Coordinates of C-alpha atoms and ligand atoms in Angstrom, one line a residue:
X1 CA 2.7 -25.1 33.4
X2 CA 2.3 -21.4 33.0
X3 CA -0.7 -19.6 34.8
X4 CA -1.7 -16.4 33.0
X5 CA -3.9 -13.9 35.0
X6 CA -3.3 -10.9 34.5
X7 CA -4.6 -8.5 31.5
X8 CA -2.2 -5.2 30.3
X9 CA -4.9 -2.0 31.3
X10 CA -3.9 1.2 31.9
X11 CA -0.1 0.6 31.5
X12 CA 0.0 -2.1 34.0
X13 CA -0.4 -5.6 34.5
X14 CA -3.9 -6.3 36.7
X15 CA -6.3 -9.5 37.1
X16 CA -9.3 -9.5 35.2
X17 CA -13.3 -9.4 35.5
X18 CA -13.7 -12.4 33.8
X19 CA -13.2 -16.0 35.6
X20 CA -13.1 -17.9 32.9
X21 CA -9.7 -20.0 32.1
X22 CA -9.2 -21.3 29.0
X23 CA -6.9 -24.1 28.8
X24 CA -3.1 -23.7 26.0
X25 CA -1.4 -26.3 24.6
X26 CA 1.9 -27.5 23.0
X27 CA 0.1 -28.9 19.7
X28 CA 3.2 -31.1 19.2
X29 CA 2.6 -33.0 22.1
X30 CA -0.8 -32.3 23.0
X31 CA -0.1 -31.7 26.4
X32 CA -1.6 -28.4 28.6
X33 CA 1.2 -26.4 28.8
X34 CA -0.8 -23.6 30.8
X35 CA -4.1 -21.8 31.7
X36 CA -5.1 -18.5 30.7
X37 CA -7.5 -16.4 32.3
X38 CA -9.5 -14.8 29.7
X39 CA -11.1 -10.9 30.0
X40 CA -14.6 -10.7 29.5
X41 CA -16.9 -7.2 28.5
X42 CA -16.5 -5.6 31.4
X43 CA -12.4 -6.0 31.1
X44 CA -13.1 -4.8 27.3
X45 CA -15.1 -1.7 28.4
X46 CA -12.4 -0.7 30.8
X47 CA -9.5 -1.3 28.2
X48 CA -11.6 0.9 25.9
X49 CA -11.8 3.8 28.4
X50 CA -8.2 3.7 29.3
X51 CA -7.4 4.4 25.2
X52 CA -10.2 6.9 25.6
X53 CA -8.5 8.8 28.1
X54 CA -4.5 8.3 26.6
X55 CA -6.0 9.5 22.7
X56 CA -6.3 13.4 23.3
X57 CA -2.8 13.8 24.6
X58 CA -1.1 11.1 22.7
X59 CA -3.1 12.4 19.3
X60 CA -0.9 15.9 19.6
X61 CA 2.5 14.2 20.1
X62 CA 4.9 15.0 17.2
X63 CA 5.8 13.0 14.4
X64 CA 9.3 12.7 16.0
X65 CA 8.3 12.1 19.5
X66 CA 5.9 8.6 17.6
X67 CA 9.1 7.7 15.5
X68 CA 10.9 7.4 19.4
X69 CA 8.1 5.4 21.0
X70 CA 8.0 3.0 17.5
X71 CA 11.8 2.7 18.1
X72 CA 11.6 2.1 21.9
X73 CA 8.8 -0.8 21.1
X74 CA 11.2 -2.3 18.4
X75 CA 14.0 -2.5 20.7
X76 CA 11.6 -4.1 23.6
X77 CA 10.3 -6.6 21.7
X78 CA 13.8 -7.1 19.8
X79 CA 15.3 -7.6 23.2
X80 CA 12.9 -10.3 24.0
X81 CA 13.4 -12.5 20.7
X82 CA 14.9 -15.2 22.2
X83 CA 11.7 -16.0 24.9
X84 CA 9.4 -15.2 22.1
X85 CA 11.0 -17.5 19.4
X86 CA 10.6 -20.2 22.6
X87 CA 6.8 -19.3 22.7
X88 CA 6.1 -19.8 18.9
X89 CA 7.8 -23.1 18.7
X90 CA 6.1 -24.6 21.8
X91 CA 2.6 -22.9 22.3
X92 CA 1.8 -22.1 18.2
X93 CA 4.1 -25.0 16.8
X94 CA 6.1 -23.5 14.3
X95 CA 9.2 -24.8 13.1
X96 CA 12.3 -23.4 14.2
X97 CA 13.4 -21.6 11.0
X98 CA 9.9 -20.1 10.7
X99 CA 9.3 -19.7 14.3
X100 CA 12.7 -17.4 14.4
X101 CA 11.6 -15.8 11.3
X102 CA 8.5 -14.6 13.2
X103 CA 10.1 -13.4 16.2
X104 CA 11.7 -10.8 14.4
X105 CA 9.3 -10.0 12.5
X106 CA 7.6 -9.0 15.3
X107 CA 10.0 -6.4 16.2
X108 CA 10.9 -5.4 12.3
X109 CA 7.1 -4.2 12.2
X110 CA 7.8 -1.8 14.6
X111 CA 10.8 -0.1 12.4
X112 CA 9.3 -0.4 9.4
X113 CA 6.4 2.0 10.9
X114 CA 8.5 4.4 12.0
X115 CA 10.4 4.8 8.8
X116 CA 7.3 4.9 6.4
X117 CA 6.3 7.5 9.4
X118 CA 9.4 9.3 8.7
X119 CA 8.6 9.9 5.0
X120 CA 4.4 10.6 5.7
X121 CA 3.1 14.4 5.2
X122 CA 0.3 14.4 7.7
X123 CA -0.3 17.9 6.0
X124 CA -1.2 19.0 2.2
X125 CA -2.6 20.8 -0.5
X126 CA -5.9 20.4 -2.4
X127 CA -6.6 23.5 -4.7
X128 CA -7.4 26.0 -1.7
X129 CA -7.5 24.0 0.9
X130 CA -5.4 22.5 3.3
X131 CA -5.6 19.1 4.2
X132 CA -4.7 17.2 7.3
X133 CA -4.7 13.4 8.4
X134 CA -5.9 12.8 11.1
X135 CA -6.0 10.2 13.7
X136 CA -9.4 8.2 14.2
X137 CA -9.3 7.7 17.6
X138 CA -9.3 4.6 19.5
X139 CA -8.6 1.4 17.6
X140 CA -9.7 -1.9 18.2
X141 CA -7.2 -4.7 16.6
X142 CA -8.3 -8.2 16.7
X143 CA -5.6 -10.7 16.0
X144 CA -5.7 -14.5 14.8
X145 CA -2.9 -17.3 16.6
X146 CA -1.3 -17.8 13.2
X147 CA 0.8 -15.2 13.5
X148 CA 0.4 -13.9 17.4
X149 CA 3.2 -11.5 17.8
X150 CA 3.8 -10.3 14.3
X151 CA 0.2 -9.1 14.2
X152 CA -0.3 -7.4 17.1
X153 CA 2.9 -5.5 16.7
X154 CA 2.3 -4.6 13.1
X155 CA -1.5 -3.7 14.0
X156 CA 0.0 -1.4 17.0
X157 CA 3.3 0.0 15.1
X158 CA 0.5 1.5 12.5
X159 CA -2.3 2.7 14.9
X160 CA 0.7 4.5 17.5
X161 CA 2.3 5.7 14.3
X162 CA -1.2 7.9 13.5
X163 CA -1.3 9.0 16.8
X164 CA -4.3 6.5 17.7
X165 CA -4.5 4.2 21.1
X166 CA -5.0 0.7 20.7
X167 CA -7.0 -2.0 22.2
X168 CA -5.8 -5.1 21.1
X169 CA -8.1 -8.4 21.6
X170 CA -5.3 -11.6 20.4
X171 CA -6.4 -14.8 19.9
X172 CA -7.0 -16.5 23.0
X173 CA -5.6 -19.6 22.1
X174 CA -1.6 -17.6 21.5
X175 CA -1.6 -16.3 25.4
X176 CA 1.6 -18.1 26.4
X177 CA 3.1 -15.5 22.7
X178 CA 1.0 -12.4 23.8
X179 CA 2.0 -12.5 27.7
X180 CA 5.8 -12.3 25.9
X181 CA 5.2 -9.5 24.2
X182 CA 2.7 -7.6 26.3
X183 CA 5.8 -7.7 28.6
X184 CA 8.2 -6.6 26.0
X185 CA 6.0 -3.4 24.6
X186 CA 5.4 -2.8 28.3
X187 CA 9.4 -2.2 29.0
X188 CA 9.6 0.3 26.4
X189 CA 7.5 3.1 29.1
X190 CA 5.5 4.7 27.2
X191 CA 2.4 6.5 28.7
X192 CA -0.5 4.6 30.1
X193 CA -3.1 3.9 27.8
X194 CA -1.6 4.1 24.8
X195 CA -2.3 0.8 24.3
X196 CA -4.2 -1.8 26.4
X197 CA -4.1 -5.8 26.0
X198 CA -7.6 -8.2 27.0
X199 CA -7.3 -11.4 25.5
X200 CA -10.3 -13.1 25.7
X201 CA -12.9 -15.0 23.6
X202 CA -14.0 -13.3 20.1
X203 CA -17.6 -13.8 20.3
X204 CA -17.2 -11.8 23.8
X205 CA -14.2 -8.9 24.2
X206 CA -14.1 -9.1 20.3
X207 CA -17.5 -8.6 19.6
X208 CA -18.2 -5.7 22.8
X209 CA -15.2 -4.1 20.7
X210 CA -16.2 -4.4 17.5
X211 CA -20.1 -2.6 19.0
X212 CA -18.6 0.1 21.6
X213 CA -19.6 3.2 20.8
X214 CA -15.9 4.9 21.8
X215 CA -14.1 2.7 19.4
X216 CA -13.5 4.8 16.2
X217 CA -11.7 2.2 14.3
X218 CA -11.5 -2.0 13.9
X219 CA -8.4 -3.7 12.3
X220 CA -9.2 -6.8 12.0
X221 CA -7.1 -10.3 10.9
X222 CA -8.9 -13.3 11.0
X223 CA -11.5 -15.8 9.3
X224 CA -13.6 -14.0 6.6
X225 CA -16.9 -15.5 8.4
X226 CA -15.7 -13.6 11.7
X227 CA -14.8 -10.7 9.6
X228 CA -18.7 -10.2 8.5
X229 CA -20.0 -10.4 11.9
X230 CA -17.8 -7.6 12.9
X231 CA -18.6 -5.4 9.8
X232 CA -22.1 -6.0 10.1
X233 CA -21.6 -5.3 14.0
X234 CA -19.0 -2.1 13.5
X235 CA -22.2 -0.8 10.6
X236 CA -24.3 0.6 14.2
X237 CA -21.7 2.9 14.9
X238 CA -20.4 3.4 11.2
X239 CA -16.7 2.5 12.5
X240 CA -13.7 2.2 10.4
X241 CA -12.8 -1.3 9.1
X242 CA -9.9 -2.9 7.9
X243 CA -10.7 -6.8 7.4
X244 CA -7.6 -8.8 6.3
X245 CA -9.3 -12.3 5.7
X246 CA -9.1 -15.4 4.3
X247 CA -7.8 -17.1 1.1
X248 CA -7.5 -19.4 -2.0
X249 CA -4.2 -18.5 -3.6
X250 CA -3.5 -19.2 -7.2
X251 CA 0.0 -20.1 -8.0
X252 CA 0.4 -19.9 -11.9
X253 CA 3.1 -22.1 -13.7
X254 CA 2.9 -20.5 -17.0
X255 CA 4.4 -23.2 -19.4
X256 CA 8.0 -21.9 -19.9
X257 CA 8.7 -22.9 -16.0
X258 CA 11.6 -24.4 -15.0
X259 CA 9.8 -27.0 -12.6
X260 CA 13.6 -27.3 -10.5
X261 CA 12.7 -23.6 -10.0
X262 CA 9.0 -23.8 -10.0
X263 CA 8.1 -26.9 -8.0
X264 CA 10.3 -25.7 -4.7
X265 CA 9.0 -21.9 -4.5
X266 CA 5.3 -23.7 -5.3
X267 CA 5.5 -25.9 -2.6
X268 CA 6.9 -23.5 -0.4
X269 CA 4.4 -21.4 -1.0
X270 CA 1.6 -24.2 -0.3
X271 CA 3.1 -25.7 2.6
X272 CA 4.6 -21.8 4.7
X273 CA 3.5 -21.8 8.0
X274 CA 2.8 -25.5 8.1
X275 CA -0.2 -24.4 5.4
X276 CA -2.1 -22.3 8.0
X277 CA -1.5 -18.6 6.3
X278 CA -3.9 -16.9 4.6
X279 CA -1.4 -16.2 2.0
X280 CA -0.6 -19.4 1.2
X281 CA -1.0 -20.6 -2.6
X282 CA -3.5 -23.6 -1.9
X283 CA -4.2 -23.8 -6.0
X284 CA -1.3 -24.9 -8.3
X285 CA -2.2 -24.0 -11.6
X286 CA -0.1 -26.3 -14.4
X287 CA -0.2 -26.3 -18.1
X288 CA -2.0 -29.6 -18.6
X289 CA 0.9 -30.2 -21.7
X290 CA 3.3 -30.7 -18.4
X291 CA 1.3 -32.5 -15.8
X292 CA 2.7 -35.2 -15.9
X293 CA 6.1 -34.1 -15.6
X294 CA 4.8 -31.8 -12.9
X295 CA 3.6 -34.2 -11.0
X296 CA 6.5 -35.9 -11.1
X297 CA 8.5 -33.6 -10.0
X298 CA 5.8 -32.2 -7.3
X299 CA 5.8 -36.4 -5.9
X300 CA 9.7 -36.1 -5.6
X301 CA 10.1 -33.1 -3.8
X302 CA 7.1 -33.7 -1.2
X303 CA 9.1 -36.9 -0.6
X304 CA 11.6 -35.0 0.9
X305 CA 9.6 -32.3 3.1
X306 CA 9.9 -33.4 6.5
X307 CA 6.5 -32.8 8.9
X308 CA 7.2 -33.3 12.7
X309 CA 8.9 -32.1 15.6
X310 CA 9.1 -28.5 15.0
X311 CA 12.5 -27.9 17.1
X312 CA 13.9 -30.3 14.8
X313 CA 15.7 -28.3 12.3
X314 CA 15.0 -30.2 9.3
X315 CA 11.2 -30.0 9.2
X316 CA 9.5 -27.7 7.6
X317 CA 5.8 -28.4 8.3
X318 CA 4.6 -28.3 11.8
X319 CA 1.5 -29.6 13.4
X320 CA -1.7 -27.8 13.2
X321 CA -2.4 -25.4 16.5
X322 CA -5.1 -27.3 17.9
X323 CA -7.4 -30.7 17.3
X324 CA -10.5 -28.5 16.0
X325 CA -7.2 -27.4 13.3
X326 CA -6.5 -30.9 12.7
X327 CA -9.8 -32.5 12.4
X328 CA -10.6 -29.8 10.2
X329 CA -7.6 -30.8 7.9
X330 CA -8.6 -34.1 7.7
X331 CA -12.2 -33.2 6.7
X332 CA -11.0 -31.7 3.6
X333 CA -8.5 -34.4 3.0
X334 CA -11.6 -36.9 3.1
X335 CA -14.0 -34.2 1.2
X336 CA -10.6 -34.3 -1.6
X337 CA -10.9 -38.0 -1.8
X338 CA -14.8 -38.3 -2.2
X339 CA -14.8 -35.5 -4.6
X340 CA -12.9 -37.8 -6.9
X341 CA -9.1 -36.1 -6.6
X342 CA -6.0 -37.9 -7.1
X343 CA -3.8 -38.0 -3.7
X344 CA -0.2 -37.6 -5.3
X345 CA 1.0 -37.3 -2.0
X346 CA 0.2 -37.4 1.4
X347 CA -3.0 -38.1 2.7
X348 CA -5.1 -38.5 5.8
X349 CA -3.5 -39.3 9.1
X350 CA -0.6 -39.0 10.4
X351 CA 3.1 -39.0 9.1
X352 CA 4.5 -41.9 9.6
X353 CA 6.2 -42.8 12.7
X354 CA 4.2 -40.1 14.5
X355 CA 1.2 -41.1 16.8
X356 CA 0.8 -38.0 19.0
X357 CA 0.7 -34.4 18.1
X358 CA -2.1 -32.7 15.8
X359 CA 0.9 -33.7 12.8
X360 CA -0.6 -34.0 9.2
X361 CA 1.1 -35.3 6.1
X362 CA 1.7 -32.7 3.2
X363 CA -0.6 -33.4 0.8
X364 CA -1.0 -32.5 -2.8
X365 CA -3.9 -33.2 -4.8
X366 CA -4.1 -33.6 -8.6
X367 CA -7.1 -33.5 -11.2
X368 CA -8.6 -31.3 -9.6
X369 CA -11.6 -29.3 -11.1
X370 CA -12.1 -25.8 -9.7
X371 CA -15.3 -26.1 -9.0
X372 CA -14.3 -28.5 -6.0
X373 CA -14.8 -28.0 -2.5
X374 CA -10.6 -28.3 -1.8
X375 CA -10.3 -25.9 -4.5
X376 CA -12.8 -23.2 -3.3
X377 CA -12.7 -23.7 0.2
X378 CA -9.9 -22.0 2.4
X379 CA -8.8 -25.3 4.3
X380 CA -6.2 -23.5 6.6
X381 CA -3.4 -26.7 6.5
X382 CA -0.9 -28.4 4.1
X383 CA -3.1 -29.6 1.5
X384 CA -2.8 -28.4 -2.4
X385 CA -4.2 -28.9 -5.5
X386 CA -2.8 -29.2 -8.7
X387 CA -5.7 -27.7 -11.7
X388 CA -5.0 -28.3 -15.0
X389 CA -5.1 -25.4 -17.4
X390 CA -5.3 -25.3 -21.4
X391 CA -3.5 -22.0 -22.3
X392 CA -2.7 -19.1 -20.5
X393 CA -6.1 -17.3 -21.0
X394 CA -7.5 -20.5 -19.1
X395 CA -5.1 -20.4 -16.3
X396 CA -6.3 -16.5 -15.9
X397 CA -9.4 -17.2 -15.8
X398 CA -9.6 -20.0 -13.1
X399 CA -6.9 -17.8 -11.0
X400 CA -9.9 -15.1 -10.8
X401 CA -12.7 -17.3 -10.4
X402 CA -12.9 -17.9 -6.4
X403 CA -14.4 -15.4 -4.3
X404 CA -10.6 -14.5 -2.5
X405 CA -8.3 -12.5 -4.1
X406 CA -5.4 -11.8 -1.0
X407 CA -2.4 -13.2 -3.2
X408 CA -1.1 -14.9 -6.4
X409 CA 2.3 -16.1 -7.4
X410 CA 3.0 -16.4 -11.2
X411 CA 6.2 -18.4 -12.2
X412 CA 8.2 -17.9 -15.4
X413 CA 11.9 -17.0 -16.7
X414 CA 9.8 -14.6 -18.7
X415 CA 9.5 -11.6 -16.1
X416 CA 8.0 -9.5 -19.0
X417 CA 5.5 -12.4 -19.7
X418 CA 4.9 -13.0 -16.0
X419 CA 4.1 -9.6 -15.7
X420 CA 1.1 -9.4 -18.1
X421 CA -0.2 -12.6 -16.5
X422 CA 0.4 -10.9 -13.1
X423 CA -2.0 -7.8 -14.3
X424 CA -5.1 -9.5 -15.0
X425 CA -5.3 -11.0 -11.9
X426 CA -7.3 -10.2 -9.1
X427 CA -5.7 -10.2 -5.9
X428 CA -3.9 -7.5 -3.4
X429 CA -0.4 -9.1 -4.2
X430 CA 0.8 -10.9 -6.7
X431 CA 4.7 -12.0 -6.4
X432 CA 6.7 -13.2 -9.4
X433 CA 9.1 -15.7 -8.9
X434 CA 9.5 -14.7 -5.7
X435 CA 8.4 -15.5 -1.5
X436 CA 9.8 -12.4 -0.5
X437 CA 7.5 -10.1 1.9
X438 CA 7.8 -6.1 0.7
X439 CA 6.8 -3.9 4.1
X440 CA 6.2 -0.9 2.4
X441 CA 3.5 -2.7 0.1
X442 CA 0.7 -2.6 0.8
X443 CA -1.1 -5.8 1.9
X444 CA -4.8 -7.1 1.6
X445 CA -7.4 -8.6 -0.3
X446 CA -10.0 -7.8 -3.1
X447 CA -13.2 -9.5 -3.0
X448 CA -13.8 -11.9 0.1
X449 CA -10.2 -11.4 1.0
X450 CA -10.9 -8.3 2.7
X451 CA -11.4 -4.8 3.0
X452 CA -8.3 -2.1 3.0
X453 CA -4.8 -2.9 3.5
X454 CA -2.2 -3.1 5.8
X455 CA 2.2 -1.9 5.7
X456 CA 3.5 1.0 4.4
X457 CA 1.8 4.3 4.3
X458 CA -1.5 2.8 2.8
X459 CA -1.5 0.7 6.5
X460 CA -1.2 4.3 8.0
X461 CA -3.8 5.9 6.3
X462 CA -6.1 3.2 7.4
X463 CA -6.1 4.6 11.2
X464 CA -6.3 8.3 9.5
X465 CA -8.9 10.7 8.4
X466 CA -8.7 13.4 5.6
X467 CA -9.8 17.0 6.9
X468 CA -9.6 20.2 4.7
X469 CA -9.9 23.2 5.8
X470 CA -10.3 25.9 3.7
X471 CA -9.8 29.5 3.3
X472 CA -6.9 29.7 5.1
X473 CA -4.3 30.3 2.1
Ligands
LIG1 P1 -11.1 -16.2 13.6 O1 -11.8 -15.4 12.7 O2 -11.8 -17.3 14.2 O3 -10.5 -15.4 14.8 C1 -9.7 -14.2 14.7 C2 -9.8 -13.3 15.9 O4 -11.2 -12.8 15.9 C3 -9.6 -14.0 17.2 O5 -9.0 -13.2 18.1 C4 -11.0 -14.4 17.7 O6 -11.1 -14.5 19.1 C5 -11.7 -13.1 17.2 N1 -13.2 -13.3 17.1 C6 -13.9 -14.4 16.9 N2 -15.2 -14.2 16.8 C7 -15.4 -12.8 17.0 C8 -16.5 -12.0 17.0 N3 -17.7 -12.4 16.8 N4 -16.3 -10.6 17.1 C9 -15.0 -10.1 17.2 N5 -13.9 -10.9 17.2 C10 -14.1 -12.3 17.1 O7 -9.8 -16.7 12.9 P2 -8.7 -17.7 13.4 O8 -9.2 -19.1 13.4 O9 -8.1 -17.2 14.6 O10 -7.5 -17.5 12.2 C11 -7.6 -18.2 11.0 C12 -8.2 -17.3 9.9 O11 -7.5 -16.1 9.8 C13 -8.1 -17.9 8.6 O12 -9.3 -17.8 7.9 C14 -7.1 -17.1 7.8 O13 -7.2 -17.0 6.5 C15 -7.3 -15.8 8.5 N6 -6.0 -15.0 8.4 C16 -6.0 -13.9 7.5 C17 -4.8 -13.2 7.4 C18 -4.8 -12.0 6.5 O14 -3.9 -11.2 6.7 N7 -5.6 -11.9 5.5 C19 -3.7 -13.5 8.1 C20 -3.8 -14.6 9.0 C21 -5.0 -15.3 9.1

């Protein structure tokens, strides 16, 4: 049982305002693994005034000076992979390959900053003037428990790369994760204030960040409906906003697809993160002159994904991170059913054999109609649908129509192909034939998705500002 009372202010460890504790959980076992004691405004307000105070110093270090502190944070958090990776699988639930995955990717953030820093002109020409980027001020980055670590480093690794201090408000439900890594990014020494760490409930720190008049800027990762609040909220004091939200990912099987090719990367795509990522492509989109073969092949290879234990090597889908996560699963499964879709696999319940643990079977879906509410709906779990398309124009055209746009796969042997399909659509990435995450892409959504985008230097320019001045050539 692991008691957690202590907040990172100030560069140093102290015990917050707020009494509240808020129960954590191992969600493959259901038991309380530990308490947390969660910040309230007060602890916010205090965060927000230590970044106040690091920003004017820390805003005229050099560009090489940043690149050492990214470095220094890399090599913290790198050091502290192995207690991290221990922290994913038992408090989040991820399955070890993923789980170790996301422990480095935690760290990798950090470097990847530092070199897009190393390439980034912070000074240039416009006609007669001269144009500098500059750094926003303090930023507020509020972080889901989908992805604990790898988003508050990435969030931090761009803001401290600008030259902007940080208050970062996790998810209160990944404290066991953040404690880890507030520890590690504290080893590295860098000045206090730089960045400051109050997890605590959203509606509460999250919200007094997202309204507080000394907070410049708000990265924010999390549900869309959250993601309005806090843009409506961040309006008052006309704040900078970067919303990475929710989504509805196509994946298009044009009709040439080699489903021994296709069907694997699809399902992988559907089920990552045990089906709760943002990214994941919930819609399979199949020529309807192959479903049945697809199906076929789709019932085979779910046949063989393994939910469960998540330190068991073999599993690839873990349970949902809480019983609000799993009852919401099962809602849709139910809402699938009654909405007249064919269960091809899976189903509500549990896998079989398994009678604890918020564990859900893969599901897959076919005839489904877009217009249904598993189809439009981000459900945040393992369950897919399978919408039949009549030609390629078709399949374009129910890809686009959903108010997300944060990803798309297309799958074909003809890249050329592919590629057209890949232009009309209307999302911030769109990977052919491919899983593979670019860090100096850009990342975000149109539409609902989001606003801006995060990695590589469009991720840095987020915490920047243009400023000409002119006459001086
Ligand atoms: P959430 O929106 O409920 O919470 C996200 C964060 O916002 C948490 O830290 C929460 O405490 C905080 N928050 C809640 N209410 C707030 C308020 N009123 N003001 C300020 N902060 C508030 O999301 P979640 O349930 O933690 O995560 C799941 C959602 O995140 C999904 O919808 C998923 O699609 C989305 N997500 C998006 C991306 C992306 O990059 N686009 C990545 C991962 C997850």
């Amino acid at each position: 049982m692991q008691i957690i009372d202590k907040i990172y202010i100030d560069g140093a460890f102290v015990t917050p305002h707020g009494e509240e504790y808020f129960d954590l959980f191992n969600p493959a076992t259901e038991a309380v693994i530990g308490r947390v004691r969660l910040a309230d405004a007060a602890d916010a307000d205090a965060a927000i005034a230590a970044a106040k105070r690091a920003f004017p110093a820390f805003s005229r270090a050099t560009k090489a000076q940043r690149i050492e502190m990214l470095m220094a944070l890399h090599e913290a958090v790198v050091a502290r992979e192995d207690a991290l990776f221990d922290a994913i699988v038992e408090e989040y639930g991820a399955p070890v390959s993923r789980g170790r995955w996301m422990a480095q990717h935690a760290s990798s953030v950090l470097s990847d900053a530092a070199k897009t820093l190393e390439n980034y002109a912070f000074t240039r020409r416009a006609g007669t003037a001269e144009v500098t980027m500059q750094p926003l001020g303090v930023a507020g980055l509020i972080t889901p428990w989908n992805s604990d670590a790898g988003f508050i480093c990435g969030k931090l690794a761009a803001a401290l790369a600008t030259g902007c201090t940080a208050v970062i408000k996790p998810s209160e439900m990944s404290a066991i994760q953040t404690r880890i890594v507030a520890e590690a990014l504290h080893s590295a020494g860098l000045p206090a204030g730089l960045f400051n760490i109050v997890t605590g409930r959203g509606d509460i720190v999250g919200a007094r960040i997202a309204e507080h008049p000394d907070v410049a800027k708000i990265s924010f990762t999390g549900s869309t409906a959250v993601g309005k609040t806090i843009l409506r909220t961040a309006a008052e004091t006309l704040k900078r906003v970067t919303l990475e939200l929710g989504g509805k990912s196509p994946v298009v099987v044009l009709d040439d697809a080699n489903f021994d090719e296709a069907v694997p990367l699809a399902l992988q795509a559907g089920f990552m993160n045990s089906g709760q990522a943002c990214i994941a492509g919930t819609r399979i989109l199949v020529p309807q002159s192959r479903l049945v073969e697809f199906e076929a092949s789709v019932e085979k290879a779910v046949a063989q994904i393994q939910a469960g234990d998540p330190r068991d090597t073999h599993t690839s889908v873990g349970p949902m991170v809480s019983q609000k996560q799993w009852e919401r699963v099962q809602r849709y499964i139910g809402i699938g059913i009654d909405e007249g879709a064919r269960l091809i696999a899976g189903g509500a319940g549990r896998p079989d054999g398994i009678d604890s643990g918020w564990f859900v079977r893969p599901t897959v879906f076919s005839g489904v109609t877009n217009d249904m509410t598993i189809a439009r709906e981000e459900i945040f779990g393992p369950v897919l649908s399978i919408i039949a398309y009549r030609d390629t124009e078709h399949a374009i055209e129910i890809a686009n129509d959903t108010p997300y746009g944060l990803q798309a796969y297309v799958l074909s042997p003809d890249i050329e192909r592919a590629r057209r399909v890949a232009a009309q659509i209307e999302a911030g990435r769109v990977l052919v034939n491919t899983l593979t995450h670019e860090p100096a892409a850009p990342f975000g959504g149109f539409k609902q998705s989001g606003i801006g985008r995060e990695y590589g230097t469009f991720g840095i320019e987020a915490f920047l500002e243009p400023k000409s001045t002119l006459g001086v050539f």
